[in-house]
Structure formats: structure tokens, C-alpha cells
PDB file with one MODEL, atoms N, CA, C and O in Angstrom:
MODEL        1
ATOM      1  N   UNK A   1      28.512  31.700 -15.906  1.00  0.00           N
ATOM      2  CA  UNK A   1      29.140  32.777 -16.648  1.00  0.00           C
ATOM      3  C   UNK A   1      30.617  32.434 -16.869  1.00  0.00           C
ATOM      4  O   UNK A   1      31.421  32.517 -15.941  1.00  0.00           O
ATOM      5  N   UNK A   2      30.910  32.114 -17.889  1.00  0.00           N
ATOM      6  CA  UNK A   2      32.381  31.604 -18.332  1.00  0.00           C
ATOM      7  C   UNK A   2      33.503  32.794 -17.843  1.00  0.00           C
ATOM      8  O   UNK A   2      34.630  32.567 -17.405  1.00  0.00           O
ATOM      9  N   UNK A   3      32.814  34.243 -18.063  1.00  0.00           N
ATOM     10  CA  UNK A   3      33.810  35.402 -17.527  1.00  0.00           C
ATOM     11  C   UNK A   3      34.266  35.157 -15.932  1.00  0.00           C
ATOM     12  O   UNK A   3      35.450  35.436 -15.741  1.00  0.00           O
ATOM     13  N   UNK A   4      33.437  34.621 -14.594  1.00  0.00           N
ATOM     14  CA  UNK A   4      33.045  35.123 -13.580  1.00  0.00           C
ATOM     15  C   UNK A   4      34.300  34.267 -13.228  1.00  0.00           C
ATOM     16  O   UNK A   4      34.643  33.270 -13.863  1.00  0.00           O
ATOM     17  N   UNK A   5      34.952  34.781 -12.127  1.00  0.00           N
ATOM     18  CA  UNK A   5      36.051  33.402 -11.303  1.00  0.00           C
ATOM     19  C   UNK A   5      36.248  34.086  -9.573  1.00  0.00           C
ATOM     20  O   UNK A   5      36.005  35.164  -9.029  1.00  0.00           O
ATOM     21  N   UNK A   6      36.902  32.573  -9.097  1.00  0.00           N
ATOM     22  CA  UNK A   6      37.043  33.517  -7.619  1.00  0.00           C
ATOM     23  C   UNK A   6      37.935  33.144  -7.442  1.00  0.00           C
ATOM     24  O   UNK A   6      38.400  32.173  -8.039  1.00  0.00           O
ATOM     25  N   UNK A   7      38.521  33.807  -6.521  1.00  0.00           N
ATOM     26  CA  UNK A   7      40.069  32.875  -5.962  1.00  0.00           C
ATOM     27  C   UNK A   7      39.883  31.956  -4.962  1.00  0.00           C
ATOM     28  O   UNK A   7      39.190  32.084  -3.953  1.00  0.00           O
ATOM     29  N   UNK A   8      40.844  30.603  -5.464  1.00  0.00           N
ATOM     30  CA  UNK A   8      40.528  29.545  -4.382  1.00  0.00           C
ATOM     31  C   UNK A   8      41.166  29.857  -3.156  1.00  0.00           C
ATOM     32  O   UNK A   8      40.487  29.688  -2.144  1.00  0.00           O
ATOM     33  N   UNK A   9      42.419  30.309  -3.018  1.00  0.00           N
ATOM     34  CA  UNK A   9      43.258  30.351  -1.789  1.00  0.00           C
ATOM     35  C   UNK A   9      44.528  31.432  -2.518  1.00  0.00           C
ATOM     36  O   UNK A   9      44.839  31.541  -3.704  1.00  0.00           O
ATOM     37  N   UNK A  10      45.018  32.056  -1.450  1.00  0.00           N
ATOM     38  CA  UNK A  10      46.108  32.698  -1.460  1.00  0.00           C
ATOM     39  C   UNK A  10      47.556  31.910  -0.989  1.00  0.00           C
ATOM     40  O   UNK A  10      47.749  31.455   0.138  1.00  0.00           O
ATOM     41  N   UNK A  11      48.362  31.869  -1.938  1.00  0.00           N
ATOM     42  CA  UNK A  11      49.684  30.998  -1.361  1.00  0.00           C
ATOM     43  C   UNK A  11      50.255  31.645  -0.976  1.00  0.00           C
ATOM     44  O   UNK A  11      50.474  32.819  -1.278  1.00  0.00           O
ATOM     45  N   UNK A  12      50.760  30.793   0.055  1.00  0.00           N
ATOM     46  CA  UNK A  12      51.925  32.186   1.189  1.00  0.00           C
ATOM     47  C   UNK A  12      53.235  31.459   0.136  1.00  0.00           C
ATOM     48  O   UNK A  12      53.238  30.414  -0.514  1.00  0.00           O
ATOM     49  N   UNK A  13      54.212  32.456   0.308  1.00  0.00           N
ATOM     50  CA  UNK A  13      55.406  32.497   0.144  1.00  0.00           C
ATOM     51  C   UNK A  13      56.756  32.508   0.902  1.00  0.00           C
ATOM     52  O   UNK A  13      57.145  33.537   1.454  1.00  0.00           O
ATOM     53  N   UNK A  14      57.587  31.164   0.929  1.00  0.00           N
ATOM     54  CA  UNK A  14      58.479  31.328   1.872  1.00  0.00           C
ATOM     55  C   UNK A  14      59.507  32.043   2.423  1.00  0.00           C
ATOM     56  O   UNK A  14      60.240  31.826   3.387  1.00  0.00           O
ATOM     57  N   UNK A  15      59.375  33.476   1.151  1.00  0.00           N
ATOM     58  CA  UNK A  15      59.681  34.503   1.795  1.00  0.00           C
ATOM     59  C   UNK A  15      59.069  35.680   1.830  1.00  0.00           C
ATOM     60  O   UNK A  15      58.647  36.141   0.770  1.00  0.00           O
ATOM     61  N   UNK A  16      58.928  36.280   2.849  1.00  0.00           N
ATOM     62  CA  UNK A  16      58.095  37.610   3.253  1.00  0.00           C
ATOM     63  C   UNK A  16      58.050  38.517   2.375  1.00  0.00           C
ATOM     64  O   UNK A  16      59.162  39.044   2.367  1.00  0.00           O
ATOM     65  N   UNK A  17      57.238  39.101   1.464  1.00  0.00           N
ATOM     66  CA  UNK A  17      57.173  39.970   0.682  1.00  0.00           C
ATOM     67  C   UNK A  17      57.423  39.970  -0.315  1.00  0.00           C
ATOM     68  O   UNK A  17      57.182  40.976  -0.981  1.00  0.00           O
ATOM     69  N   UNK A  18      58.236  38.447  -1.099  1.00  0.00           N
ATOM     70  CA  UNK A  18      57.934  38.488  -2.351  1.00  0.00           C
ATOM     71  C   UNK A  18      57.750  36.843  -2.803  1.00  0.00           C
ATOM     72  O   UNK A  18      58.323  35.806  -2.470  1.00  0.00           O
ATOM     73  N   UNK A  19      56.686  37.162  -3.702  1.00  0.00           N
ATOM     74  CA  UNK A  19      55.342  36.345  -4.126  1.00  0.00           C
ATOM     75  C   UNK A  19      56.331  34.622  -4.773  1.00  0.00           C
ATOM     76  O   UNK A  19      57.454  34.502  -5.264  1.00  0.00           O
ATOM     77  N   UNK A  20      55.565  33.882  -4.547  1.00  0.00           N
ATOM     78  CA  UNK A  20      55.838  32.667  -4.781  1.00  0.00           C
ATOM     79  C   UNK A  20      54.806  32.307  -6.037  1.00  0.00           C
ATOM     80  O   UNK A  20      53.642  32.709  -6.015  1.00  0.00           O
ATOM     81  N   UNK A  21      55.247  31.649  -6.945  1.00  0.00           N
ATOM     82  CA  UNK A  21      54.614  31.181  -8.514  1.00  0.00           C
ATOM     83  C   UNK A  21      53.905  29.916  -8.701  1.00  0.00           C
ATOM     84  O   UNK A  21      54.630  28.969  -9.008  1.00  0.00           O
ATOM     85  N   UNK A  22      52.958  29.741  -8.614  1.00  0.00           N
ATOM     86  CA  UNK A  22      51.972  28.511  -8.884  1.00  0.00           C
ATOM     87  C   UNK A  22      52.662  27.930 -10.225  1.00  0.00           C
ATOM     88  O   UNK A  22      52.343  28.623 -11.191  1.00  0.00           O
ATOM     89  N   UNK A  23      53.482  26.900 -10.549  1.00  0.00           N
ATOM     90  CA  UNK A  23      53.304  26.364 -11.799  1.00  0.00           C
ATOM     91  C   UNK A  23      52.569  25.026 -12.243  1.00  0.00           C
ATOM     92  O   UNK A  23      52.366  24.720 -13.418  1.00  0.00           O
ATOM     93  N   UNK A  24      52.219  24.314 -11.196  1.00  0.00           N
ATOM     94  CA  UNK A  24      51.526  23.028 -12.060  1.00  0.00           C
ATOM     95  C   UNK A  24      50.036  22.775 -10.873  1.00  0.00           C
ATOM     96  O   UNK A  24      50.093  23.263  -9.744  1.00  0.00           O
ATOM     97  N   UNK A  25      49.032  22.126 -11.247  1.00  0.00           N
ATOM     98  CA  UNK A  25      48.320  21.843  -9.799  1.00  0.00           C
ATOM     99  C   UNK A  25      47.069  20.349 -10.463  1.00  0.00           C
ATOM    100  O   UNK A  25      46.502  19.987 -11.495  1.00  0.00           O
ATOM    101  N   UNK A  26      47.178  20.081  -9.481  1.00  0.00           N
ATOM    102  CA  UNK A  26      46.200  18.593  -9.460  1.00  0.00           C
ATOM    103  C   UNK A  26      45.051  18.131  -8.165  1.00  0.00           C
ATOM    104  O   UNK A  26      45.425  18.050  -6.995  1.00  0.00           O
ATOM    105  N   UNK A  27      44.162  17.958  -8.434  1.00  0.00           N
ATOM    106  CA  UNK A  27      43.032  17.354  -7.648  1.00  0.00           C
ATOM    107  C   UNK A  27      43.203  15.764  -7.322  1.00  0.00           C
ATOM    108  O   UNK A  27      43.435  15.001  -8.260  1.00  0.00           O
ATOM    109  N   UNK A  28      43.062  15.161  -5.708  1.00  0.00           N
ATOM    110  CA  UNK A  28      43.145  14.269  -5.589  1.00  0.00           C
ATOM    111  C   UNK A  28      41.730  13.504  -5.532  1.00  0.00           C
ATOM    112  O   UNK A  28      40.666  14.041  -5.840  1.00  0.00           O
ATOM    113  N   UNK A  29      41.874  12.117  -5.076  1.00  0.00           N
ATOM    114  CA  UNK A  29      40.632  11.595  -4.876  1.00  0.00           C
ATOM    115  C   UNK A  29      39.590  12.964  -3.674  1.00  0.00           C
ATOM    116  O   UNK A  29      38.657  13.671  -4.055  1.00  0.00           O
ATOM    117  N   UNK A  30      39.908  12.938  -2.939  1.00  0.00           N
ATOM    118  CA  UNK A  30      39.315  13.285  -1.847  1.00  0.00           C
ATOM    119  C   UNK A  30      38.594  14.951  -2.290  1.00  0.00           C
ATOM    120  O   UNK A  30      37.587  15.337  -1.696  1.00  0.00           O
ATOM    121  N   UNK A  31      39.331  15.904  -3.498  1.00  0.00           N
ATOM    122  CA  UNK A  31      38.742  17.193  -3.751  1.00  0.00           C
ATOM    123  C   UNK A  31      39.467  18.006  -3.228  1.00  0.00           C
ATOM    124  O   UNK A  31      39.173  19.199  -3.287  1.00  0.00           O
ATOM    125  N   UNK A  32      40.738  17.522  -2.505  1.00  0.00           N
ATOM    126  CA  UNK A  32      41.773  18.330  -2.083  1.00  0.00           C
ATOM    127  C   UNK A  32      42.719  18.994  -3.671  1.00  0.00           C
ATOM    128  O   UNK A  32      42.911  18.448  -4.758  1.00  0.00           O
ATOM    129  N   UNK A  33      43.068  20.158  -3.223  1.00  0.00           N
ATOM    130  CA  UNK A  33      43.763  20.683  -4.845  1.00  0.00           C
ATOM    131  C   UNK A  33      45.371  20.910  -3.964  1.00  0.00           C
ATOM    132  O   UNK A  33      45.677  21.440  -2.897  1.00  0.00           O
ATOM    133  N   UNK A  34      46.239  20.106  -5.199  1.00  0.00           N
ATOM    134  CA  UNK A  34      47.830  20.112  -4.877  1.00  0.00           C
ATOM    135  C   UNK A  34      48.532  21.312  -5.668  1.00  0.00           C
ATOM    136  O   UNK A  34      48.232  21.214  -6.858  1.00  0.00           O
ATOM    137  N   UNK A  35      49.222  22.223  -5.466  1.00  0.00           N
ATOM    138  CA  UNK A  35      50.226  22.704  -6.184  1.00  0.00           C
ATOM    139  C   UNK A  35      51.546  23.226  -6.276  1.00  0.00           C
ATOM    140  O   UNK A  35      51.859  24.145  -5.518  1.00  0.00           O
ATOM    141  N   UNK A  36      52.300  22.811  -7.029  1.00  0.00           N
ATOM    142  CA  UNK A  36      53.705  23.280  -6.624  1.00  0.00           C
ATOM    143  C   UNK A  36      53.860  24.521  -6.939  1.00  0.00           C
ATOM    144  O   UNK A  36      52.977  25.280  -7.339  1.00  0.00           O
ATOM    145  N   UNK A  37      55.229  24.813  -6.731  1.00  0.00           N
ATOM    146  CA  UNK A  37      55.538  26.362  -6.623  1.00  0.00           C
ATOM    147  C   UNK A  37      57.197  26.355  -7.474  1.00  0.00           C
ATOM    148  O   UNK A  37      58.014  25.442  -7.595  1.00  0.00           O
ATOM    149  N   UNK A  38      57.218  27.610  -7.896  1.00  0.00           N
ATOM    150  CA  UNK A  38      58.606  27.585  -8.661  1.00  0.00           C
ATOM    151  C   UNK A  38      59.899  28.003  -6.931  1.00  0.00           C
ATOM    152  O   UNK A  38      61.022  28.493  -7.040  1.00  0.00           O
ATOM    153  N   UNK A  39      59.365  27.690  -5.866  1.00  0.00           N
ATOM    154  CA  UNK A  39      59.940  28.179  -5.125  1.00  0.00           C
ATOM    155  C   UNK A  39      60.765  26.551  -3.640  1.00  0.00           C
ATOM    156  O   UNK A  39      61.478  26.422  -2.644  1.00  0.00           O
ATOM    157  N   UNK A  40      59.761  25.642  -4.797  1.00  0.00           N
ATOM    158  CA  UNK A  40      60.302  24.253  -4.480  1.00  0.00           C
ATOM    159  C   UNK A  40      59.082  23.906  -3.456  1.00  0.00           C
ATOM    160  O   UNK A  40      59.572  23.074  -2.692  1.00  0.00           O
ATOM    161  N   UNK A  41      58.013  24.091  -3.152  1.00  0.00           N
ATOM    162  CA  UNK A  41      57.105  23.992  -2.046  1.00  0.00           C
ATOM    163  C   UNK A  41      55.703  22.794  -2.963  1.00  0.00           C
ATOM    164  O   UNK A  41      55.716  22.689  -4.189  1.00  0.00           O
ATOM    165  N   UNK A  42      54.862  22.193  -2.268  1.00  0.00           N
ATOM    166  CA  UNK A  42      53.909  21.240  -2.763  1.00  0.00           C
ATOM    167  C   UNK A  42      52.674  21.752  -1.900  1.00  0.00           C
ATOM    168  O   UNK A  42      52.757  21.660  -0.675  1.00  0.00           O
ATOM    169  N   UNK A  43      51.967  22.083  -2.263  1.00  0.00           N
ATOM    170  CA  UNK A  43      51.117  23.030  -1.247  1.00  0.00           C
ATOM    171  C   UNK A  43      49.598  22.155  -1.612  1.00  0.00           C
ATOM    172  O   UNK A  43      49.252  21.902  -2.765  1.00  0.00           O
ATOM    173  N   UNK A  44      48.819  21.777  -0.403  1.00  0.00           N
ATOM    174  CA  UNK A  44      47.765  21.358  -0.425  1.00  0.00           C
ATOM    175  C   UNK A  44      46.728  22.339   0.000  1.00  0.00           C
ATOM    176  O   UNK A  44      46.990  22.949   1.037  1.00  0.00           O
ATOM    177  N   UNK A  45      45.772  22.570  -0.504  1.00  0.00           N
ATOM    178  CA  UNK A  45      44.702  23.618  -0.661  1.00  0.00           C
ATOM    179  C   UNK A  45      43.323  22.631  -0.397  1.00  0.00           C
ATOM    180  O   UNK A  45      42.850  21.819  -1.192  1.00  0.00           O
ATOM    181  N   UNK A  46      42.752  23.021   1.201  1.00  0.00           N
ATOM    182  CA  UNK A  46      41.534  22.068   1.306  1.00  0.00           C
ATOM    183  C   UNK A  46      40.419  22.835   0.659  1.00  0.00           C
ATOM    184  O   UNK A  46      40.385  23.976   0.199  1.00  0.00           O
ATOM    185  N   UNK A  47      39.490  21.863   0.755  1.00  0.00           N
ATOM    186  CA  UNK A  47      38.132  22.624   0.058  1.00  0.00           C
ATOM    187  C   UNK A  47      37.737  23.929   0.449  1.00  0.00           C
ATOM    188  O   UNK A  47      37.116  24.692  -0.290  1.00  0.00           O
ATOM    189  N   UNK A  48      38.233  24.288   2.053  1.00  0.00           N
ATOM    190  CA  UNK A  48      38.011  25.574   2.685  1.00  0.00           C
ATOM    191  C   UNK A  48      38.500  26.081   2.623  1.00  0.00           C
ATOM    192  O   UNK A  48      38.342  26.959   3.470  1.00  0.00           O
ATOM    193  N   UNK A  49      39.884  26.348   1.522  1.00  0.00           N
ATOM    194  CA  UNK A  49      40.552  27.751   0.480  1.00  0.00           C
ATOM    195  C   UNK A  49      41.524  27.875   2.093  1.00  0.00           C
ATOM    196  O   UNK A  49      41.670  28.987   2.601  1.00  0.00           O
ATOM    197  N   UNK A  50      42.003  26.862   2.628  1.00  0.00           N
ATOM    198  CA  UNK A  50      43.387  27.086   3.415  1.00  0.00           C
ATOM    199  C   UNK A  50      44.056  26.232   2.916  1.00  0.00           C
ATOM    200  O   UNK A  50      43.723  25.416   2.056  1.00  0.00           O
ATOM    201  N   UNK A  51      45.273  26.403   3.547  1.00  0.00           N
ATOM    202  CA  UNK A  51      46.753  26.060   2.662  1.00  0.00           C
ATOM    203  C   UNK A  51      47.662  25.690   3.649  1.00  0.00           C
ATOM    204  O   UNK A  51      47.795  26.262   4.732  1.00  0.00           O
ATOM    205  N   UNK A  52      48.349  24.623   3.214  1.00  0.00           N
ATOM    206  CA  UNK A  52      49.497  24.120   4.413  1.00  0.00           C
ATOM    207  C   UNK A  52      50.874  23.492   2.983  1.00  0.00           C
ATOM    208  O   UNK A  52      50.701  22.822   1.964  1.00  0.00           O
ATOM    209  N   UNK A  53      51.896  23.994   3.472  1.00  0.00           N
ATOM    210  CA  UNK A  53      53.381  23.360   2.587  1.00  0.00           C
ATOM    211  C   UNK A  53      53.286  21.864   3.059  1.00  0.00           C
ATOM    212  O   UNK A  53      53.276  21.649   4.271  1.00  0.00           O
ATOM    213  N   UNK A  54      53.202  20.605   1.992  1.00  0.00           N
ATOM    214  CA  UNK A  54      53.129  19.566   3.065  1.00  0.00           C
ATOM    215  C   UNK A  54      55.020  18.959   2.389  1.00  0.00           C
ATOM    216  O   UNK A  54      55.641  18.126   3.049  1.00  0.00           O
ATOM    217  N   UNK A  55      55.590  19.523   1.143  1.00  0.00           N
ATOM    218  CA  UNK A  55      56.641  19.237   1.147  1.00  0.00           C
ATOM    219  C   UNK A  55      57.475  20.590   0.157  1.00  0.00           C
ATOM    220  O   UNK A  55      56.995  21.278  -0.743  1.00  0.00           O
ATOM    221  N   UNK A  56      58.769  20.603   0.710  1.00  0.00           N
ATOM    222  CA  UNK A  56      59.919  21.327   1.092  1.00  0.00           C
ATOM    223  C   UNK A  56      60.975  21.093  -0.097  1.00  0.00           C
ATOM    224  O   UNK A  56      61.964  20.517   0.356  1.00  0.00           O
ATOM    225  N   UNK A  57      61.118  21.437  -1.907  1.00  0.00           N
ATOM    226  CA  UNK A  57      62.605  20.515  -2.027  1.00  0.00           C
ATOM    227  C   UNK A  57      62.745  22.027  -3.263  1.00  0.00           C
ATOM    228  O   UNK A  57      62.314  23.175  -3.151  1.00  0.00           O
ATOM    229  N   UNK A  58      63.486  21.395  -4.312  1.00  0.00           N
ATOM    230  CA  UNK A  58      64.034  22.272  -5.329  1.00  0.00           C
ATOM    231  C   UNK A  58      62.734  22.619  -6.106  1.00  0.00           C
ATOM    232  O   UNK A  58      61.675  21.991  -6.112  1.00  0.00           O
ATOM    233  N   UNK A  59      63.090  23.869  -6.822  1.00  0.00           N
ATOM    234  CA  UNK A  59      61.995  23.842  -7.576  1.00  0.00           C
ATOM    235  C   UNK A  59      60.792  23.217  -8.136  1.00  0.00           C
ATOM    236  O   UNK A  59      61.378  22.520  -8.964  1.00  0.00           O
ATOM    237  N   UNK A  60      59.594  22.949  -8.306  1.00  0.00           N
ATOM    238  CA  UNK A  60      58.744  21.512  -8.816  1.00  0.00           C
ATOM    239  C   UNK A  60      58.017  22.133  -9.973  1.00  0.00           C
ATOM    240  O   UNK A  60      57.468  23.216  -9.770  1.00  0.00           O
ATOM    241  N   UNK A  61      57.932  21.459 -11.425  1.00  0.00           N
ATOM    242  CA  UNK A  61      57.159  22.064 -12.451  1.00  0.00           C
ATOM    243  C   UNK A  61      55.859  21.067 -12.680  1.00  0.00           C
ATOM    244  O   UNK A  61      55.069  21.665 -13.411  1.00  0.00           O
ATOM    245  N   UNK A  62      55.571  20.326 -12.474  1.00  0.00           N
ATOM    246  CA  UNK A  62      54.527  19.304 -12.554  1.00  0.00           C
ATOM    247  C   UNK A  62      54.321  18.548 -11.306  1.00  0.00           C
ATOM    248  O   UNK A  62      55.210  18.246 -10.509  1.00  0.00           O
ATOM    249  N   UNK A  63      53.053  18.267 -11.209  1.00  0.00           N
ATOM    250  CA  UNK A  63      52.232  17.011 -10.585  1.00  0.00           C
ATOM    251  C   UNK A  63      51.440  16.429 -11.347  1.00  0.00           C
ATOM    252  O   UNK A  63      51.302  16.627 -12.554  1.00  0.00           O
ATOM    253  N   UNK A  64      50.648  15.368 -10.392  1.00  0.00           N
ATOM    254  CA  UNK A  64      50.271  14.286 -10.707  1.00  0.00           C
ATOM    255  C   UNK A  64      49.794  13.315  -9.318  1.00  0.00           C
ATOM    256  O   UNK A  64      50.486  12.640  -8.556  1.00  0.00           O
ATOM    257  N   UNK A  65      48.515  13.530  -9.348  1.00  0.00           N
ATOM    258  CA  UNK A  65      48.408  12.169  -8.047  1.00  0.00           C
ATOM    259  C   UNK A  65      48.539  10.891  -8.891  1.00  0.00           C
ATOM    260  O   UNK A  65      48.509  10.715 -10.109  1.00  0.00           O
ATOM    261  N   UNK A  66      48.682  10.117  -7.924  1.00  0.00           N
ATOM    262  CA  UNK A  66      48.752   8.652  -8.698  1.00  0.00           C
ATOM    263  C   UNK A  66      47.023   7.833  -8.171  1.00  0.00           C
ATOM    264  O   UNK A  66      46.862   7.435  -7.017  1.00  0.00           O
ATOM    265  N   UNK A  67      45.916   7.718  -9.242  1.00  0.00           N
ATOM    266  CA  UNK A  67      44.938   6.965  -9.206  1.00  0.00           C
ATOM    267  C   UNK A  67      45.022   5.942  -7.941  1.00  0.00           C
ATOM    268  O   UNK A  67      45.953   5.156  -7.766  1.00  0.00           O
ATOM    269  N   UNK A  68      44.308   6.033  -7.403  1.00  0.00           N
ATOM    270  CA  UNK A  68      43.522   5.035  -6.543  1.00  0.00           C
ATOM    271  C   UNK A  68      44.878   4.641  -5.663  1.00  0.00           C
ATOM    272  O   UNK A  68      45.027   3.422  -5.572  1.00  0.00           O
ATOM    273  N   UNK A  69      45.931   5.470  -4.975  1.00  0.00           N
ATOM    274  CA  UNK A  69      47.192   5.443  -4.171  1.00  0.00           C
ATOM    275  C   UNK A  69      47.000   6.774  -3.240  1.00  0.00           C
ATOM    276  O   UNK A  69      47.925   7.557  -3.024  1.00  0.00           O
ATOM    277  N   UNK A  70      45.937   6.897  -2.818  1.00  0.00           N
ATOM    278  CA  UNK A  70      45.528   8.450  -1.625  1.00  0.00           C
ATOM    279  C   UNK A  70      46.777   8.545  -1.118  1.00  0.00           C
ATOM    280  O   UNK A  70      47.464   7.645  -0.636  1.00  0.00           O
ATOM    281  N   UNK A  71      47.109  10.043  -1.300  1.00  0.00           N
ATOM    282  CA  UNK A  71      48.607  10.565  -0.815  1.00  0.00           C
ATOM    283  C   UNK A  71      49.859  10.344  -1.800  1.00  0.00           C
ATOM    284  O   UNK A  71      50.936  10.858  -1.497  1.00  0.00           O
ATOM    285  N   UNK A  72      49.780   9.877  -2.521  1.00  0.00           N
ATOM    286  CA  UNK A  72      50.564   9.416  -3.464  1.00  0.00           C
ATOM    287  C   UNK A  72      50.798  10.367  -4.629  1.00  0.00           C
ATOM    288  O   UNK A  72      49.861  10.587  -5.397  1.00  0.00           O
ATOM    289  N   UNK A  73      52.336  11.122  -4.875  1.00  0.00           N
ATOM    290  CA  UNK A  73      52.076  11.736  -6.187  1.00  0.00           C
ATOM    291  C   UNK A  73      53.408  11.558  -6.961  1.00  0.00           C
ATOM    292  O   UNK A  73      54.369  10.955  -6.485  1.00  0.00           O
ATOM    293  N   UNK A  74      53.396  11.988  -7.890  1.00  0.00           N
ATOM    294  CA  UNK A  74      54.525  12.127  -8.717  1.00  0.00           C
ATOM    295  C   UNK A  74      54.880  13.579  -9.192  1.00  0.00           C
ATOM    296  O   UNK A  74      53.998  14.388  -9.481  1.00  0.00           O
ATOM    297  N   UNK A  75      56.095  13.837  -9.252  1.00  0.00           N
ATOM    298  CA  UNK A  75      56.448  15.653  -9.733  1.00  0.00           C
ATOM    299  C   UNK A  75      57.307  15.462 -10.390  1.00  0.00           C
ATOM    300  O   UNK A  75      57.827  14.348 -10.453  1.00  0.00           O
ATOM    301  N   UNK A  76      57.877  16.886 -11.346  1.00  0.00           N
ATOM    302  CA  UNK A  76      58.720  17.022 -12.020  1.00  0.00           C
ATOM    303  C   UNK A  76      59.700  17.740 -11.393  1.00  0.00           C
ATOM    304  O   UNK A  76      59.238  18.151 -10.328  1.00  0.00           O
ATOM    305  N   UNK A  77      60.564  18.004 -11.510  1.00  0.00           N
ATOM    306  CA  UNK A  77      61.199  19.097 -10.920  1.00  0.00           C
ATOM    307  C   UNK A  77      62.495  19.633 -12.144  1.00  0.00           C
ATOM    308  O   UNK A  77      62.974  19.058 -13.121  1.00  0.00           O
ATOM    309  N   UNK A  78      62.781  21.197 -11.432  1.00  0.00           N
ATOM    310  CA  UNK A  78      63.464  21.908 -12.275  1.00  0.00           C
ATOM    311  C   UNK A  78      64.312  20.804 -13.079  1.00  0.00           C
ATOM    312  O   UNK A  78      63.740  20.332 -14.062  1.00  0.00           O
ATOM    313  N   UNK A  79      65.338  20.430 -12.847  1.00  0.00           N
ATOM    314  CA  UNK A  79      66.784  19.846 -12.590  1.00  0.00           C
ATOM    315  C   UNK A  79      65.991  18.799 -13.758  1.00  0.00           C
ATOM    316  O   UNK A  79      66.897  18.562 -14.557  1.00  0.00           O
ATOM    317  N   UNK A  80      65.076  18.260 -14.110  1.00  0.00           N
ATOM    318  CA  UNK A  80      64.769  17.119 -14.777  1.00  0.00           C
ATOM    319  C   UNK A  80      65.047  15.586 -13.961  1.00  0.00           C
ATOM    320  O   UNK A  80      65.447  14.574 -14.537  1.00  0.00           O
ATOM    321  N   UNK A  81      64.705  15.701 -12.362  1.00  0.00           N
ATOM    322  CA  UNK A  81      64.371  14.549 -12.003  1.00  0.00           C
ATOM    323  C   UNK A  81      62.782  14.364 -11.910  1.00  0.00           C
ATOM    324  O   UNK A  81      62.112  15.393 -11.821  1.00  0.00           O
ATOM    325  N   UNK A  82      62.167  13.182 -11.926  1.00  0.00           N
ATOM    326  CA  UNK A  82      60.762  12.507 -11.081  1.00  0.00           C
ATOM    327  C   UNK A  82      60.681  12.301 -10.366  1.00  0.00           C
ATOM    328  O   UNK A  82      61.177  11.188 -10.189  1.00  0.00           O
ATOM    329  N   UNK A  83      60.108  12.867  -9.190  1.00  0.00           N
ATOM    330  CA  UNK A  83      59.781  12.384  -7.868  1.00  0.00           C
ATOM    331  C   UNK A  83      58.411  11.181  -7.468  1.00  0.00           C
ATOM    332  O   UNK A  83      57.251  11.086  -7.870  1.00  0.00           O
ATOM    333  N   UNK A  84      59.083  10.541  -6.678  1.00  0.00           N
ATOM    334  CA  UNK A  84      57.578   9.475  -6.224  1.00  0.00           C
ATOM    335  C   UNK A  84      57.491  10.065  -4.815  1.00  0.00           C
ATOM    336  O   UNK A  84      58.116   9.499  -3.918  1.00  0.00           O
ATOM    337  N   UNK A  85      56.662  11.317  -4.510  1.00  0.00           N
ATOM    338  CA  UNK A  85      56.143  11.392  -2.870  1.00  0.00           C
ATOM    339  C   UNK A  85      55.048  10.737  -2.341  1.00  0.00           C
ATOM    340  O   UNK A  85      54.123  10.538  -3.130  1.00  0.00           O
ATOM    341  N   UNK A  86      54.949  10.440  -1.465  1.00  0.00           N
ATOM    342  CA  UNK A  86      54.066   9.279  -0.505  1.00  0.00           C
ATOM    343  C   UNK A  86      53.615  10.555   0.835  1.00  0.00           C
ATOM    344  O   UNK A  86      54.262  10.642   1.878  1.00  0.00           O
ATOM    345  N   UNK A  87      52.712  11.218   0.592  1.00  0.00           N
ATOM    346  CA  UNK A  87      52.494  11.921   1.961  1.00  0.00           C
ATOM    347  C   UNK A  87      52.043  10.889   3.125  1.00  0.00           C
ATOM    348  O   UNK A  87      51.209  10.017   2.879  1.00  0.00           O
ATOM    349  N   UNK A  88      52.622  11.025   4.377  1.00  0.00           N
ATOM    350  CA  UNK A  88      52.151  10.642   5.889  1.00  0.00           C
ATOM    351  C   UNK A  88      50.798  11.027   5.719  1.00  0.00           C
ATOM    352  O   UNK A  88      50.589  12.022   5.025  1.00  0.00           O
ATOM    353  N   UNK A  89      49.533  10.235   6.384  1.00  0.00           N
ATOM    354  CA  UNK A  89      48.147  10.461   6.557  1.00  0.00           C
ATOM    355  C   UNK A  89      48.437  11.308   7.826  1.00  0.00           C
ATOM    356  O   UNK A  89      47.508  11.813   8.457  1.00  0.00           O
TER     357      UNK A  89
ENDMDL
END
């Protein structure tokens, strides 16, 4: 049913009570879903709809994993720099 949807996960927000903004999100090899936040956060979402911040910076408007580099992504951020992050396994 093209109408029907569910929610994958709820993003916490790094501050209490008011809501943090999903703007860009990407699937890695593994089926893990990445997304940044207009609040500067990179949030990994496992298949079991939990959520952990795995990085911390200025605003981020885009991702991007990088093909066949597990952990590996690229972002945009507000300011108009590119980031190359390398997450720790």
C-alpha cells in the first residue's frame, strides 16, 4: 500500500524538549540507516529502530557513505565545507 508507512526510529535531540531536524540520510553496506541533523549530530539507526549520535560537529546537510569503505562517509555541512568521516569499528 503506497499510503501505509511506519516510523523507523525516533531521534533524540540534544536538547530536552525541543525537537532536532532530520535533513539528509543514507544506507550503508551493512542496512544500517545514517542521518544528520540540522543540530550538527550523525546519527546511526540499526535495523532495530535504535539510535546512537556516533558524531558531534556544526550543522550537517548531506551524506553519503563511500562504496565498498564500511564506516566511511562524506557530509556536507552548513558553512559549505566536505567532510571525510572514518567511523572507529
Amino acid at each position: 500500500d503506497p499510503a501505509a508507512r511506519t516510523v523507523v526510529a525516533d531521534l533524540p535531540s540534544p536538547v530536552p524538549g525541543v525537537p532536532d531536524f532530520a535533513d539528509d540520510l543514507t544506507i550503508d553496506d551493512t542496512g544500517d540507516l545514517y542521518v544528520t541533523t540540522l543540530s550538527g549530530q550523525l546519527l546511526r539507526v540499526g535495523q532495530d529502530g535504535a539510535s546512537c549520535s556516533v558524531l558531534s560537529t556544526e550543522p550537517l546537510t548531506a551524506v553519503a557513505a563511500i562504496p565498498d569503505r564500511r564506516g566511511e562517509f562524506v557530509a556536507g555541512t552548513e558553512r559549505g565545507e566536505v567532510l571525510h568521516i572514518h567511523l572507529a569499528e
